[in-house]
mmCIF file of C-alpha atoms in Angstrom:
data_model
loop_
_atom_site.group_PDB
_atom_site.id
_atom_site.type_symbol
_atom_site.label_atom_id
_atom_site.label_comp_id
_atom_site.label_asym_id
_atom_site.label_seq_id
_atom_site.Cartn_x
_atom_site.Cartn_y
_atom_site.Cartn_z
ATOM 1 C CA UNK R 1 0.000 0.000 0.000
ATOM 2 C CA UNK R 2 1.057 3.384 -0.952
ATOM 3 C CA UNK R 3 0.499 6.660 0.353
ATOM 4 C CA UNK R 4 -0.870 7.622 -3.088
ATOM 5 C CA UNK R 5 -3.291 4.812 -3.103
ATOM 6 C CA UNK R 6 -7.113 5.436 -3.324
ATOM 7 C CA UNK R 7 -7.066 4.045 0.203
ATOM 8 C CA UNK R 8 -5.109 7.135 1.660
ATOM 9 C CA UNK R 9 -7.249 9.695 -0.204
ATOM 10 C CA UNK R 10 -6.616 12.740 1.012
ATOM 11 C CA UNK R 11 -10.233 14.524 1.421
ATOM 12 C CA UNK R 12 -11.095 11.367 3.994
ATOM 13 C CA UNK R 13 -7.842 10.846 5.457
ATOM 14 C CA UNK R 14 -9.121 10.316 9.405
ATOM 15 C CA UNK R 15 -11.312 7.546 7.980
ATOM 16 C CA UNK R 16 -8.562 6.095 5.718
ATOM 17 C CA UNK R 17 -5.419 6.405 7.726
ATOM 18 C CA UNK R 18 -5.048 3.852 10.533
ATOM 19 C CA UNK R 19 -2.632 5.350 12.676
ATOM 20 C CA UNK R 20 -5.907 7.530 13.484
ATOM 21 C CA UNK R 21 -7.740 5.397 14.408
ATOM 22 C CA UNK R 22 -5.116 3.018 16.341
ATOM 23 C CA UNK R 23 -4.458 6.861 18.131
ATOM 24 C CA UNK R 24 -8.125 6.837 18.923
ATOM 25 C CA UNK R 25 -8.754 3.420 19.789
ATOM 26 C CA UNK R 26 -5.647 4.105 22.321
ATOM 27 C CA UNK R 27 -6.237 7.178 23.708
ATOM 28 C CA UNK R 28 -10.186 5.990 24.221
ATOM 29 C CA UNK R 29 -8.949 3.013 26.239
ATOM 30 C CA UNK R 30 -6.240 5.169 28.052
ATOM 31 C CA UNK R 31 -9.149 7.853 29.003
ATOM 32 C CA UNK R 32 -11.568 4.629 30.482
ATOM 33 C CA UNK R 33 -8.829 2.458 32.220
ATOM 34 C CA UNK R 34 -7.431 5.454 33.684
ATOM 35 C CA UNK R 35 -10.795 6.614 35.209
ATOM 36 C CA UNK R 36 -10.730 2.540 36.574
ATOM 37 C CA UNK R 37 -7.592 3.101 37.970
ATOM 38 C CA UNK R 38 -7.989 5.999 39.757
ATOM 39 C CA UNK R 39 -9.949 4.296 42.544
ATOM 40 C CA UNK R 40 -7.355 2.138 43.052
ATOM 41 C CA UNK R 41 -4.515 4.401 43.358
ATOM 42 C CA UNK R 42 -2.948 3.399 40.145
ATOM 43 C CA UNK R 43 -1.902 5.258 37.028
ATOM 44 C CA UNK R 44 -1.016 3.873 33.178
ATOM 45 C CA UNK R 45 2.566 3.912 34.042
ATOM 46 C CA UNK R 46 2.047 1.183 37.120
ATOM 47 C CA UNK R 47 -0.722 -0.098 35.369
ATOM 48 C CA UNK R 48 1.896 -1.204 32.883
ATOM 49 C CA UNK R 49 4.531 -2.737 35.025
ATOM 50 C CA UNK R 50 1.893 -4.631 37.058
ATOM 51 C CA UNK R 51 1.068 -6.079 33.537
ATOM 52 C CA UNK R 52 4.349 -6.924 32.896
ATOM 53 C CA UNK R 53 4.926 -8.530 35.841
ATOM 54 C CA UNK R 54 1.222 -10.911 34.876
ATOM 55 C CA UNK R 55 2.880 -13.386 32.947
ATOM 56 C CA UNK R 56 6.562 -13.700 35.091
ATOM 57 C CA UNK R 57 7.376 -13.654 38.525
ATOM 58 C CA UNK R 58 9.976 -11.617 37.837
ATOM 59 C CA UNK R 59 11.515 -9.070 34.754
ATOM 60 C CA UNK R 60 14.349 -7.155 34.616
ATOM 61 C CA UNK R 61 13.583 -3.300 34.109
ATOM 62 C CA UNK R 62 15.220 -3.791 30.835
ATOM 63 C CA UNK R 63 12.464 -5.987 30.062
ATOM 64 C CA UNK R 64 9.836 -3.818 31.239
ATOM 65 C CA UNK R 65 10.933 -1.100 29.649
ATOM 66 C CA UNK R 66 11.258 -3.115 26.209
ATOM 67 C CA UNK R 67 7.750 -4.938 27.048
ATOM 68 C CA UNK R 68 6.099 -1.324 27.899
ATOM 69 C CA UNK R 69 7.475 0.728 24.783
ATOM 70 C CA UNK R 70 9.309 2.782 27.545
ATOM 71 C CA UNK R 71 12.473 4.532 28.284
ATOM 72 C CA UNK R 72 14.828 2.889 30.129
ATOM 73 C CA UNK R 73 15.427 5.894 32.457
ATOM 74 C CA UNK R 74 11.474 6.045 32.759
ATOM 75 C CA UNK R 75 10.875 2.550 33.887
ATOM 76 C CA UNK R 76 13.621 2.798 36.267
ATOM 77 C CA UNK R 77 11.749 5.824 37.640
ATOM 78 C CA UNK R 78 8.666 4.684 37.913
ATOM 79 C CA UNK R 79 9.793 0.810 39.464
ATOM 80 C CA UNK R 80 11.094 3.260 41.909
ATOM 81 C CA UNK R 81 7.878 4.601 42.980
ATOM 82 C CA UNK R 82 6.676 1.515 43.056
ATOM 83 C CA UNK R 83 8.487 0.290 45.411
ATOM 84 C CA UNK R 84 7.679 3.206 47.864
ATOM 85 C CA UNK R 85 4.603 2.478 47.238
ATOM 86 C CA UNK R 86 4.769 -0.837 48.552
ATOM 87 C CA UNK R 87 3.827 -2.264 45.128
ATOM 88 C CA UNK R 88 7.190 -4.195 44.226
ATOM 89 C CA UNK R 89 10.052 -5.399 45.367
ATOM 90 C CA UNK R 90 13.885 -5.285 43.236
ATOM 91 C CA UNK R 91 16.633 -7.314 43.739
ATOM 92 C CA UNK R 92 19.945 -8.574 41.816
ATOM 93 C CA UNK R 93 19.050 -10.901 39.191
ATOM 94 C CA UNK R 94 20.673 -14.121 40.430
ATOM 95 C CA UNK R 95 21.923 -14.915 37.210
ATOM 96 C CA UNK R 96 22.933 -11.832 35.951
ATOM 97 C CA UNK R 97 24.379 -9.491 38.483
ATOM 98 C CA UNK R 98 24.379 -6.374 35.881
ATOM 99 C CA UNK R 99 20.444 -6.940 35.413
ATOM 100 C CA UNK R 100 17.799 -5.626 38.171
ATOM 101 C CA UNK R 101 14.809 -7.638 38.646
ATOM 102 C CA UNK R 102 11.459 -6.234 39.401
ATOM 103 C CA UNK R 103 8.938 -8.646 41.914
ATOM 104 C CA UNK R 104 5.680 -8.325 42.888
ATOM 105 C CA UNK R 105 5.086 -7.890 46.755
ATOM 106 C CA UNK R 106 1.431 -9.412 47.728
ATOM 107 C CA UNK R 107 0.427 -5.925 48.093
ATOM 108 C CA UNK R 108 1.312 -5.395 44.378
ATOM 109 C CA UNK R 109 -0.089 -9.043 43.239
ATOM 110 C CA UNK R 110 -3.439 -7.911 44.677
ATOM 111 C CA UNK R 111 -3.433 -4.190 43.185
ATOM 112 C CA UNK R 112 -2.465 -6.165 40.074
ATOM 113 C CA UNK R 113 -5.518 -8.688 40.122
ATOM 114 C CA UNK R 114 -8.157 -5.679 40.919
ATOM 115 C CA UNK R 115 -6.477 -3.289 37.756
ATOM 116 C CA UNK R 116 -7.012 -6.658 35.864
ATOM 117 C CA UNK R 117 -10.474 -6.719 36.628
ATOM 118 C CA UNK R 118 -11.228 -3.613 35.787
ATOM 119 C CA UNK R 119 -8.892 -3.976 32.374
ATOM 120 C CA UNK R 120 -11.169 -7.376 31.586
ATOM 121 C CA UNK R 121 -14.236 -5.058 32.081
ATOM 122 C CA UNK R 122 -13.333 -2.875 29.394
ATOM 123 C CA UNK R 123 -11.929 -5.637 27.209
ATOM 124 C CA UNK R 124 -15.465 -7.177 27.546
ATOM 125 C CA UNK R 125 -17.057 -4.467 26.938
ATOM 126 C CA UNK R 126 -15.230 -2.659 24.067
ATOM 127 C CA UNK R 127 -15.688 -6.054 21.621
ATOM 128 C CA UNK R 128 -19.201 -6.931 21.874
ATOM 129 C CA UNK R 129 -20.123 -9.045 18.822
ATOM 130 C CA UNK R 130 -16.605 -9.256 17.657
ATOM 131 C CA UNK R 131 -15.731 -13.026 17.054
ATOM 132 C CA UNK R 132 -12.192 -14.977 19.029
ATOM 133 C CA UNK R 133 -10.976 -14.889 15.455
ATOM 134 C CA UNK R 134 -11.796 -11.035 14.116
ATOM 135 C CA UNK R 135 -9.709 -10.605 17.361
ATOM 136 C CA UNK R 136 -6.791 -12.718 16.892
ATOM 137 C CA UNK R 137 -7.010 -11.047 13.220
ATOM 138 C CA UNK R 138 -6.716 -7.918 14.738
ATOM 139 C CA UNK R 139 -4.150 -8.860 17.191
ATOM 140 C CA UNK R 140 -2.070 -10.370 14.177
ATOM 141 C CA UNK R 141 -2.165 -7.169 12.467
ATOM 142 C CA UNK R 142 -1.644 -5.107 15.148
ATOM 143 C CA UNK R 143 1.923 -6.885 15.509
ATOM 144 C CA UNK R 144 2.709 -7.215 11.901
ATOM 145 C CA UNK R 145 2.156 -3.117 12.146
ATOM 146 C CA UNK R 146 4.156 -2.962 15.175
ATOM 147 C CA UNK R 147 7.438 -5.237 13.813
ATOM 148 C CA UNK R 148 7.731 -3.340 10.898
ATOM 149 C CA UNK R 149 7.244 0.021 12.753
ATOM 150 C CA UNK R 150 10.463 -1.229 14.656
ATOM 151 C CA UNK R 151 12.655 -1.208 11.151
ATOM 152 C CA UNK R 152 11.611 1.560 9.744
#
């Protein structure tokens, strides 16, 4: 696809152009999950190291800055406040002594679980009548988009 296609026409370029919408789509979710949050005493930036920290006990900030589409300086700054904030715990990877790991404290496991909720609420609620496979279509494209954004 070309950016002279028909598809990028220039009189209906919000409709056309995707990167709209995914901005849209994002900033949307941002706006509702962060509104969730609030309650809880979370923000997006917590919100996205508690997700990081769903799927493994414990990452390295490098990895949860890589995982989070972050700056390295800005996970590191924001890991910090979580741990003042009781939410996680750091410690020398015990494999790698150059790498910081990031852990969740039970505090931070069950902040983690009641964002999640609210995050499934939203998920739930956002794709009504949209099939398991339109969503792992979307989800495929969404990465294709996102691998080649990383070479260009």
């Amino acid at each position: 696809m070309q950016a002279g296609d028909q598809a990028f026409s220039k009189k209906r370029m919000r409709r056309d152009w995707p990167f709209y919408w995914i901005s849209r789509v994002n900033g949307r979710y941002v706006q509702v999950l962060e509104k969730r949050l609030k309650p809880l005493n979370l923000d997006m930036p917590r919100w996205r190291v508690l997700m990081c920290l769903y799927e493994d006990e414990h990452q390295s900030i490098s990895e949860i800055a890589e995982a989070s589409v972050l700056k390295l300086n800005t996970a590191t700054k924001i890991v910090q406040r979580m741990v003042a904030d009781g939410l996680v715990t750091t410690r020398v990877r015990p494999t790698d002594g150059r790498a910081t790991d990031v852990g969740l404290t039970p505090y931070g496991d069950r902040m983690r679980q009641l964002a999640m909720a609210e995050a499934d609420g939203i998920l739930a609620a956002s794709f009504v009548n949209i099939s398991s496979e339109e969503m792992a279509a979307l989800n495929g494209l969404l990465e294709k988009v996102f691998d080649r954004l990383g070479d260009v």
